Short mmCIF file of C-alpha atoms and ligand atoms in Angstrom, two decimals:
data_model
loop_
_atom_site.label_atom_id
_atom_site.label_comp_id
_atom_site.label_asym_id
_atom_site.label_seq_id
_atom_site.Cartn_x
_atom_site.Cartn_y
_atom_site.Cartn_z
CA MET A 1181 -5.50 9.65 -19.34
CA ALA A 1182 -4.71 10.30 -15.68
CA ARG A 1183 -1.74 8.38 -14.28
CA VAL A 1184 -2.01 6.27 -11.14
CA PHE A 1185 0.92 4.90 -9.12
CA SER A 1186 1.09 2.88 -5.92
CA GLY A 1187 3.42 0.51 -4.12
CA ILE A 1188 3.36 -2.20 -1.51
CA GLN A 1189 6.13 -3.66 0.62
CA PRO A 1190 7.04 -7.34 0.21
CA SER A 1191 7.01 -8.08 3.92
CA GLY A 1192 5.10 -11.23 4.83
CA GLY A 1193 1.64 -12.07 3.59
CA MET A 1194 -1.00 -9.51 2.77
CA HIS A 1195 -3.89 -8.81 5.05
CA LEU A 1196 -7.46 -7.57 4.85
CA GLY A 1197 -6.32 -3.97 5.56
CA ASN A 1198 -4.05 -3.97 2.48
CA LEU A 1199 -6.90 -5.32 0.38
CA LEU A 1200 -9.66 -2.96 1.54
CA GLY A 1201 -7.46 0.10 2.10
CA ALA A 1202 -5.45 -0.04 -1.09
CA LEU A 1203 -5.52 -3.02 -3.44
CA ARG A 1204 -9.20 -2.88 -4.32
CA ASN A 1205 -8.70 0.69 -5.53
CA TRP A 1206 -5.63 -0.39 -7.47
CA VAL A 1207 -7.77 -2.88 -9.37
CA ALA A 1208 -10.57 -0.36 -9.93
CA TYR A 1209 -8.23 2.31 -11.29
CA GLN A 1210 -6.66 0.15 -13.96
CA GLN A 1211 -9.94 0.20 -15.92
CA ASP A 1212 -9.74 3.80 -17.06
CA HIS A 1213 -6.35 5.08 -15.94
CA GLU A 1214 -2.75 4.49 -16.87
CA ALA A 1215 -1.79 2.50 -13.80
CA VAL A 1216 1.71 1.65 -12.56
CA TYR A 1217 2.04 -0.70 -9.57
CA CYS A 1218 5.21 -1.69 -7.80
CA VAL A 1219 6.49 -4.16 -5.21
CA VAL A 1220 8.80 -1.90 -3.23
CA ASP A 1221 11.67 -4.20 -2.28
CA LEU A 1222 14.11 -1.31 -1.73
CA HIS A 1223 11.79 0.03 0.96
CA ALA A 1224 11.83 -3.40 2.60
CA LEU A 1225 15.66 -3.22 2.86
CA THR A 1226 15.28 -0.40 5.41
CA THR A 1227 14.71 -3.07 8.06
CA ALA A 1228 17.31 -5.60 6.81
CA PRO A 1229 15.12 -8.63 6.08
CA ASP A 1230 16.67 -12.07 5.59
CA PRO A 1231 17.71 -12.27 1.89
CA ALA A 1232 15.95 -15.57 1.13
CA GLU A 1233 12.81 -14.28 2.82
CA LEU A 1234 12.93 -11.00 0.91
CA ARG A 1235 13.20 -12.92 -2.38
CA ASP A 1236 10.27 -15.19 -1.48
CA ASN A 1237 8.17 -12.30 -0.20
CA THR A 1238 8.80 -10.26 -3.34
CA MET A 1239 7.54 -13.09 -5.54
CA ALA A 1240 4.64 -13.72 -3.17
CA ALA A 1241 3.63 -10.05 -3.24
CA ALA A 1242 3.68 -9.99 -7.04
CA THR A 1243 1.66 -13.22 -7.15
CA MET A 1244 -0.83 -11.68 -4.74
CA LEU A 1245 -1.22 -8.53 -6.83
CA LEU A 1246 -2.01 -10.66 -9.86
CA SER A 1247 -4.42 -12.76 -7.75
CA VAL A 1248 -6.43 -9.76 -6.56
CA GLY A 1249 -6.92 -8.73 -10.18
CA ILE A 1250 -4.03 -6.54 -11.32
CA ASP A 1251 -3.98 -7.22 -15.05
CA PRO A 1252 -0.49 -6.92 -16.55
CA GLU A 1253 -2.07 -6.23 -19.94
CA ARG A 1254 -3.69 -3.09 -18.60
CA SER A 1255 -1.28 -2.00 -15.88
CA THR A 1256 2.47 -1.85 -15.51
CA LEU A 1257 3.48 -4.23 -12.71
CA PHE A 1258 7.13 -4.49 -11.64
CA VAL A 1259 9.63 -4.75 -8.80
CA GLN A 1260 11.14 -1.45 -7.67
CA SER A 1261 14.81 -2.53 -7.62
CA ALA A 1262 14.60 -3.63 -11.27
CA VAL A 1263 14.29 0.03 -12.32
CA ALA A 1264 17.47 1.74 -11.06
CA GLU A 1265 15.99 5.20 -11.70
CA HIS A 1266 14.06 4.90 -8.41
CA ALA A 1267 17.22 4.80 -6.31
CA GLU A 1268 18.84 7.55 -8.36
CA LEU A 1269 15.94 9.99 -8.15
CA ALA A 1270 15.64 9.18 -4.43
CA TRP A 1271 19.00 10.91 -3.90
CA MET A 1272 17.66 14.07 -5.53
CA MET A 1273 14.56 13.81 -3.36
CA GLU A 1274 16.73 13.50 -0.23
CA CYS A 1275 18.37 16.75 -1.24
CA THR A 1276 14.95 18.38 -1.64
CA VAL A 1277 13.27 17.26 1.57
CA GLY A 1278 14.09 18.82 4.94
CA PHE A 1279 15.53 16.92 7.88
CA GLY A 1280 12.79 18.45 10.05
CA GLU A 1281 10.09 17.27 7.63
CA LEU A 1282 11.35 13.68 7.74
CA ARG A 1283 11.62 13.79 11.52
CA ARG A 1284 7.91 14.56 11.79
CA MET A 1285 6.80 11.42 9.91
CA THR A 1286 4.70 9.28 12.25
CA GLN A 1287 5.55 6.03 10.44
CA PHE A 1288 9.24 6.71 11.14
CA LYS A 1289 8.53 7.44 14.79
CA ASP A 1290 6.47 4.24 15.17
CA LYS A 1291 8.97 2.01 13.38
CA SER A 1292 12.07 3.49 14.98
CA ASP A 1293 10.54 3.17 18.46
CA ARG A 1294 10.09 -0.54 17.81
CA SER A 1295 13.60 -1.34 16.49
CA ASP A 1296 17.05 -1.66 18.05
CA PHE A 1297 18.83 -0.62 14.88
CA VAL A 1298 17.39 2.36 13.03
CA SER A 1299 18.89 2.66 9.54
CA ALA A 1300 19.37 5.98 7.79
CA GLY A 1301 17.25 4.44 5.03
CA LEU A 1302 14.31 4.09 7.41
CA PHE A 1303 14.60 7.83 8.05
CA THR A 1304 14.79 8.79 4.37
CA TYR A 1305 12.15 6.21 3.35
CA PRO A 1306 9.64 8.94 2.30
CA ALA A 1307 12.21 10.42 -0.13
CA LEU A 1308 12.42 7.07 -1.94
CA GLN A 1309 8.62 6.90 -1.87
CA ALA A 1310 8.44 10.38 -3.45
CA ALA A 1311 10.86 9.23 -6.17
CA ASP A 1312 8.62 6.21 -6.90
CA ILE A 1313 5.62 8.45 -7.38
CA LEU A 1314 7.20 11.40 -9.20
CA LEU A 1315 9.04 9.26 -11.78
CA TYR A 1316 5.73 8.40 -13.45
CA ASP A 1317 4.14 11.88 -13.64
CA THR A 1318 1.55 10.49 -11.27
CA ASP A 1319 -1.78 12.25 -10.72
CA LEU A 1320 -3.34 9.85 -8.21
CA VAL A 1321 -1.94 7.57 -5.50
CA PRO A 1322 -4.42 5.00 -4.09
CA VAL A 1323 -3.34 4.14 -0.53
CA GLY A 1324 -4.71 3.46 2.94
CA ASP A 1325 -5.07 6.24 5.48
CA ASP A 1326 -1.66 5.56 7.10
CA GLN A 1327 0.11 6.80 3.95
CA ARG A 1328 -1.64 10.19 3.86
CA GLN A 1329 1.29 11.96 5.53
CA HIS A 1330 3.85 10.47 3.11
CA ILE A 1331 1.82 11.56 0.08
CA GLU A 1332 1.43 15.07 1.49
CA LEU A 1333 5.21 15.21 1.92
CA CYS A 1334 5.67 13.96 -1.64
CA ARG A 1335 3.52 16.85 -2.86
CA ASP A 1336 5.64 19.31 -0.88
CA ILE A 1337 8.83 17.81 -2.33
CA ALA A 1338 7.46 18.04 -5.89
CA GLU A 1339 6.41 21.66 -5.40
CA ARG A 1340 9.76 22.61 -3.88
CA PHE A 1341 11.67 20.95 -6.72
CA ASN A 1342 9.49 22.70 -9.30
CA ARG A 1343 10.07 26.07 -7.59
CA ARG A 1344 13.83 25.55 -7.43
CA TYR A 1345 14.42 24.14 -10.87
CA GLY A 1346 11.38 24.95 -12.97
CA ASP A 1347 8.41 22.79 -13.78
CA THR A 1348 9.63 19.18 -13.62
CA PHE A 1349 7.11 16.97 -11.81
CA ALA A 1350 3.35 16.50 -11.72
CA VAL A 1351 2.01 17.06 -8.19
CA PRO A 1352 0.07 13.95 -7.10
CA ALA A 1353 -2.99 13.59 -4.86
CA PRO A 1354 -3.79 10.67 -2.54
CA VAL A 1355 -6.91 8.55 -3.08
CA ILE A 1356 -8.15 7.11 0.19
CA PRO A 1357 -11.35 5.03 0.33
CA LYS A 1358 -14.28 6.18 2.50
CA ALA A 1359 -14.71 2.79 4.21
CA GLY A 1360 -11.79 0.41 4.72
CA ALA A 1361 -9.02 3.05 4.75
CA ARG A 1362 -8.09 2.03 8.27
CA VAL A 1363 -8.89 -1.57 9.09
CA MET A 1364 -8.15 -2.17 12.76
CA ASP A 1365 -6.77 -5.21 14.58
CA LEU A 1366 -9.62 -7.53 15.62
CA GLN A 1367 -8.12 -8.07 19.09
CA ARG A 1368 -6.77 -4.55 19.69
CA PRO A 1369 -9.22 -2.39 17.72
CA THR A 1370 -7.42 0.84 18.57
CA ASP A 1371 -4.35 -0.36 16.59
CA LYS A 1372 -4.40 -0.78 12.83
CA MET A 1373 -4.32 -4.29 11.38
CA SER A 1374 -0.75 -5.15 10.43
CA LYS A 1375 1.35 -7.92 8.96
CA SER A 1376 1.59 -10.41 11.79
CA LEU A 1377 -0.53 -13.09 10.23
CA GLU A 1378 -0.32 -15.57 13.08
CA SER A 1379 -2.01 -12.99 15.30
CA ALA A 1380 -5.70 -13.47 16.17
CA GLY A 1381 -6.26 -9.81 15.27
CA THR A 1382 -5.09 -10.02 11.64
CA ILE A 1383 -6.94 -11.62 8.73
CA GLY A 1384 -4.56 -12.85 6.04
CA VAL A 1385 -5.81 -12.72 2.47
CA LEU A 1386 -4.78 -16.37 2.02
CA GLU A 1387 -6.08 -17.55 5.38
CA GLU A 1388 -8.32 -20.64 5.57
CA PRO A 1389 -12.06 -19.79 5.68
CA ASP A 1390 -12.54 -21.56 9.05
CA SER A 1391 -9.78 -19.57 10.63
CA VAL A 1392 -11.24 -16.32 9.23
CA THR A 1393 -14.63 -17.17 10.71
CA ARG A 1394 -13.10 -18.05 14.07
CA LYS A 1395 -11.14 -14.80 14.25
CA PHE A 1396 -14.26 -12.72 13.53
CA LYS A 1397 -16.24 -14.70 16.11
CA ARG A 1398 -13.60 -13.89 18.73
CA ALA A 1399 -13.21 -10.25 17.68
CA VAL A 1400 -13.13 -7.84 20.62
CA THR A 1401 -16.30 -5.73 20.88
CA ASP A 1402 -17.85 -4.33 24.09
CA SER A 1403 -20.64 -5.25 26.45
CA ASP A 1404 -23.34 -2.75 25.31
CA ASN A 1405 -24.78 -4.99 22.60
CA ASP A 1406 -25.59 -1.83 20.69
CA ALA A 1407 -24.51 -1.96 17.03
CA ARG A 1408 -23.66 1.70 16.49
CA TYR A 1409 -20.90 3.23 14.35
CA ASP A 1410 -18.74 5.31 16.65
CA PRO A 1411 -15.02 4.57 16.23
CA ASP A 1412 -14.02 6.65 19.27
CA THR A 1413 -16.17 5.02 21.93
CA LYS A 1414 -16.93 1.71 20.17
CA PRO A 1415 -13.75 0.86 18.22
CA GLY A 1416 -14.30 -2.92 17.99
CA VAL A 1417 -17.90 -2.81 16.76
CA SER A 1418 -17.16 0.11 14.46
CA ASN A 1419 -14.28 -1.84 12.91
CA LEU A 1420 -16.63 -4.74 12.09
CA LEU A 1421 -19.21 -2.33 10.66
CA GLY A 1422 -16.47 -0.61 8.63
CA ILE A 1423 -15.20 -3.92 7.23
CA LEU A 1424 -18.67 -5.16 6.28
CA ALA A 1425 -19.49 -1.76 4.77
CA SER A 1426 -16.31 -1.75 2.72
CA VAL A 1427 -16.82 -5.29 1.43
CA THR A 1428 -20.47 -4.70 0.51
CA GLY A 1429 -20.05 -1.14 -0.81
CA ARG A 1430 -22.33 0.50 1.76
CA THR A 1431 -21.79 3.02 4.54
CA PRO A 1432 -21.02 1.79 8.09
CA GLN A 1433 -24.07 3.70 9.38
CA ALA A 1434 -26.38 1.92 6.92
CA VAL A 1435 -24.90 -1.44 7.87
CA ALA A 1436 -25.40 -0.65 11.57
CA ASP A 1437 -29.16 -0.24 10.99
CA ASP A 1438 -29.39 -3.94 10.09
CA TYR A 1439 -28.11 -5.22 13.44
CA THR A 1440 -29.23 -5.22 17.02
CA GLN A 1441 -26.79 -7.88 18.21
CA TYR A 1442 -23.10 -8.51 17.73
CA GLY A 1443 -23.31 -12.27 17.01
CA PRO A 1444 -25.04 -11.92 13.61
CA LEU A 1445 -22.84 -8.93 12.72
CA LYS A 1446 -19.72 -11.01 13.30
CA ALA A 1447 -21.09 -13.99 11.36
CA ASP A 1448 -22.17 -11.87 8.38
CA THR A 1449 -18.86 -10.00 8.30
CA ALA A 1450 -16.95 -13.31 8.30
CA ASP A 1451 -19.12 -14.66 5.47
CA ALA A 1452 -18.76 -11.51 3.38
CA VAL A 1453 -14.99 -11.49 3.87
CA ASN A 1454 -14.69 -15.17 2.97
CA GLU A 1455 -16.73 -14.58 -0.16
CA LEU A 1456 -14.36 -11.76 -1.12
CA LEU A 1457 -11.25 -13.85 -0.39
CA ASP A 1458 -12.34 -17.15 -1.98
CA PRO A 1459 -11.55 -16.31 -5.63
CA ILE A 1460 -8.31 -14.59 -4.60
CA ARG A 1461 -7.10 -17.70 -2.73
CA ARG A 1462 -7.96 -19.91 -5.69
CA ARG A 1463 -6.19 -17.70 -8.17
CA TYR A 1464 -3.12 -17.53 -5.91
CA GLN A 1465 -2.93 -21.34 -5.88
CA GLU A 1466 -3.12 -21.44 -9.67
CA LEU A 1467 -0.56 -18.71 -10.27
CA SER A 1468 1.94 -20.05 -7.71
CA SER A 1469 2.45 -23.14 -9.86
CA ASP A 1470 4.27 -21.09 -12.50
CA PRO A 1471 6.79 -18.69 -10.91
CA ALA A 1472 8.76 -18.47 -14.17
CA GLU A 1473 5.75 -16.88 -15.85
CA ILE A 1474 5.48 -14.34 -13.00
CA SER A 1475 9.18 -13.47 -13.35
CA ARG A 1476 8.64 -12.97 -17.05
CA LEU A 1477 5.66 -10.65 -16.44
CA LEU A 1478 7.66 -8.64 -13.90
CA GLN A 1479 10.55 -8.22 -16.31
CA ALA A 1480 8.24 -7.02 -19.06
CA GLY A 1481 6.66 -4.62 -16.55
CA ALA A 1482 10.08 -3.28 -15.52
CA ASP A 1483 11.03 -2.69 -19.16
CA LYS A 1484 7.81 -0.72 -19.66
CA ALA A 1485 8.31 1.28 -16.46
CA ARG A 1486 11.92 2.08 -17.33
CA THR A 1487 11.00 3.87 -20.55
CA VAL A 1488 8.89 6.38 -18.59
CA ALA A 1489 11.29 6.58 -15.64
CA THR A 1490 14.38 7.39 -17.76
CA THR A 1491 12.60 10.31 -19.44
CA THR A 1492 11.48 11.83 -16.13
CA LEU A 1493 14.86 11.28 -14.47
CA GLU A 1494 16.63 12.91 -17.40
CA ARG A 1495 14.35 15.95 -17.10
CA ALA A 1496 15.04 16.21 -13.36
CA ARG A 1497 18.82 15.82 -13.88
CA THR A 1498 18.95 18.47 -16.59
CA ASN A 1499 16.80 20.96 -14.67
CA ALA A 1500 18.93 20.52 -11.55
CA GLY A 1501 22.13 21.22 -13.51
CA LEU A 1502 23.67 17.74 -13.77
CA ILE A 1503 25.49 17.47 -17.08
CA PRO A 1504 24.45 14.72 -19.52
CA ARG A 1505 25.80 11.24 -18.76
CA SER A 1506 26.86 10.65 -22.34
CA PRO A 1507 27.14 13.08 -25.23
CA THR A 1508 23.83 13.53 -27.05
P1 LIG B 2897 2.15 -1.87 3.42
O1 LIG B 2897 1.70 -3.26 3.68
O2 LIG B 2897 2.53 -1.12 4.65
O3 LIG B 2897 3.18 -1.78 2.30
O4 LIG B 2897 0.87 -1.12 2.87
C1 LIG B 2897 0.35 -1.32 1.58
C2 LIG B 2897 -0.92 -0.53 1.42
O5 LIG B 2897 -1.94 -1.04 2.31
C3 LIG B 2897 -0.76 0.94 1.76
O6 LIG B 2897 -1.51 1.71 0.83
C4 LIG B 2897 -1.34 1.08 3.14
O7 LIG B 2897 -1.87 2.35 3.40
C5 LIG B 2897 -2.45 0.02 3.12
N1 LIG B 2897 -2.73 -0.49 4.48
C6 LIG B 2897 -1.85 -1.12 5.31
N2 LIG B 2897 -2.43 -1.47 6.48
C7 LIG B 2897 -3.73 -1.04 6.39
C8 LIG B 2897 -4.87 -1.12 7.27
N3 LIG B 2897 -4.80 -1.70 8.48
N4 LIG B 2897 -6.04 -0.59 6.83
C9 LIG B 2897 -6.14 -0.02 5.61
N5 LIG B 2897 -5.11 0.08 4.74
C10 LIG B 2897 -3.92 -0.42 5.11
N1 LIG B 2898 5.21 3.35 2.05
C1 LIG B 2898 4.15 2.57 1.47
C2 LIG B 2898 3.57 1.66 2.57
O1 LIG B 2898 4.20 1.40 3.55
C3 LIG B 2898 4.62 1.74 0.30
C4 LIG B 2898 5.05 2.60 -0.84
C5 LIG B 2898 6.32 2.78 -1.33
C6 LIG B 2898 4.21 3.41 -1.67
N2 LIG B 2898 6.31 3.60 -2.39
C7 LIG B 2898 5.06 4.02 -2.63
C8 LIG B 2898 2.84 3.67 -1.66
C9 LIG B 2898 4.54 4.89 -3.57
C10 LIG B 2898 2.34 4.56 -2.61
C11 LIG B 2898 3.18 5.16 -3.56
O2 LIG B 2898 2.49 1.20 2.41
#
């Protein structure tokens, strides 16, 4: 059975981009793949979040993954820092990736431009991400379009390690959905939707239905009143068409044929999104009442993940020439 791995940062609430770009594929893949999903709290440390907030956000992210339909009976769901092998393999990945390769990462450039303090961890972030993926002999990595470059780098790292030390890691491929891989901000449709949930351009997965409807109604479009899918010249309208297409499983071009005016397109997109979010919001309410049960599930997930991770790490250590930790 092919192995699937993906991760999400515990930073604030989740938004429609996370759901359409990544999480819906995570749910789909657990049906007929061996799926491993992770809340990547070590990645969140790269920007020094407040400790209490990080703890809350980690639990909230896990609760959200369960709410969207990750089934801990089928998939392995855990928190990254609970499996120490991630941090240990990350060091070996840092010694396999080039400084020049890391410097070219656009996510690093974007994030470092926006911060006063740029940690070394923010720079080596893709090495930790490669460790996450390679520890599980991953074949497929379902992510949104913004992660394409990191997955390509992970492939290069795996291939370089295998060349240096002999066959050690499976070389993974990204899985990026056709529609929904890049959900844009409703107010600034040339920027991708991101985690600033109070913003009028972001739809939170847990947001109230009225607020969702209002934000779609006020979404920035243009003055042509021509519902055509053309992300370059009509980013706002194309974003709405892309969202509705993703939610209804059609193509944006086919959706565009149904509309001559923007008003109905906005209303239908809001309704379709609310219909998608309704059961998720309800499930989140239910699950939040029992955090102890979620902690228990995460611990069981970590125990399961660790058995695979230790085997892969041991293989990598041996092939690289590190002597055994304890006599065997
Ligand atoms: P993050 O919230 O940055 O940890 O991202 C978690 C997952 O959601 C990753 O697979 C991202 O590629 C995906 N993602 C984040 N923002 C968007 C967006 N605006 N559109 C589509 N996918 C996204
Ligand atoms: N960097 C990813 C993001 O920002 C999160 C992530 C960490 C990840 N490790 C991963 C995604 C491994 C896929 C596979 O969205």
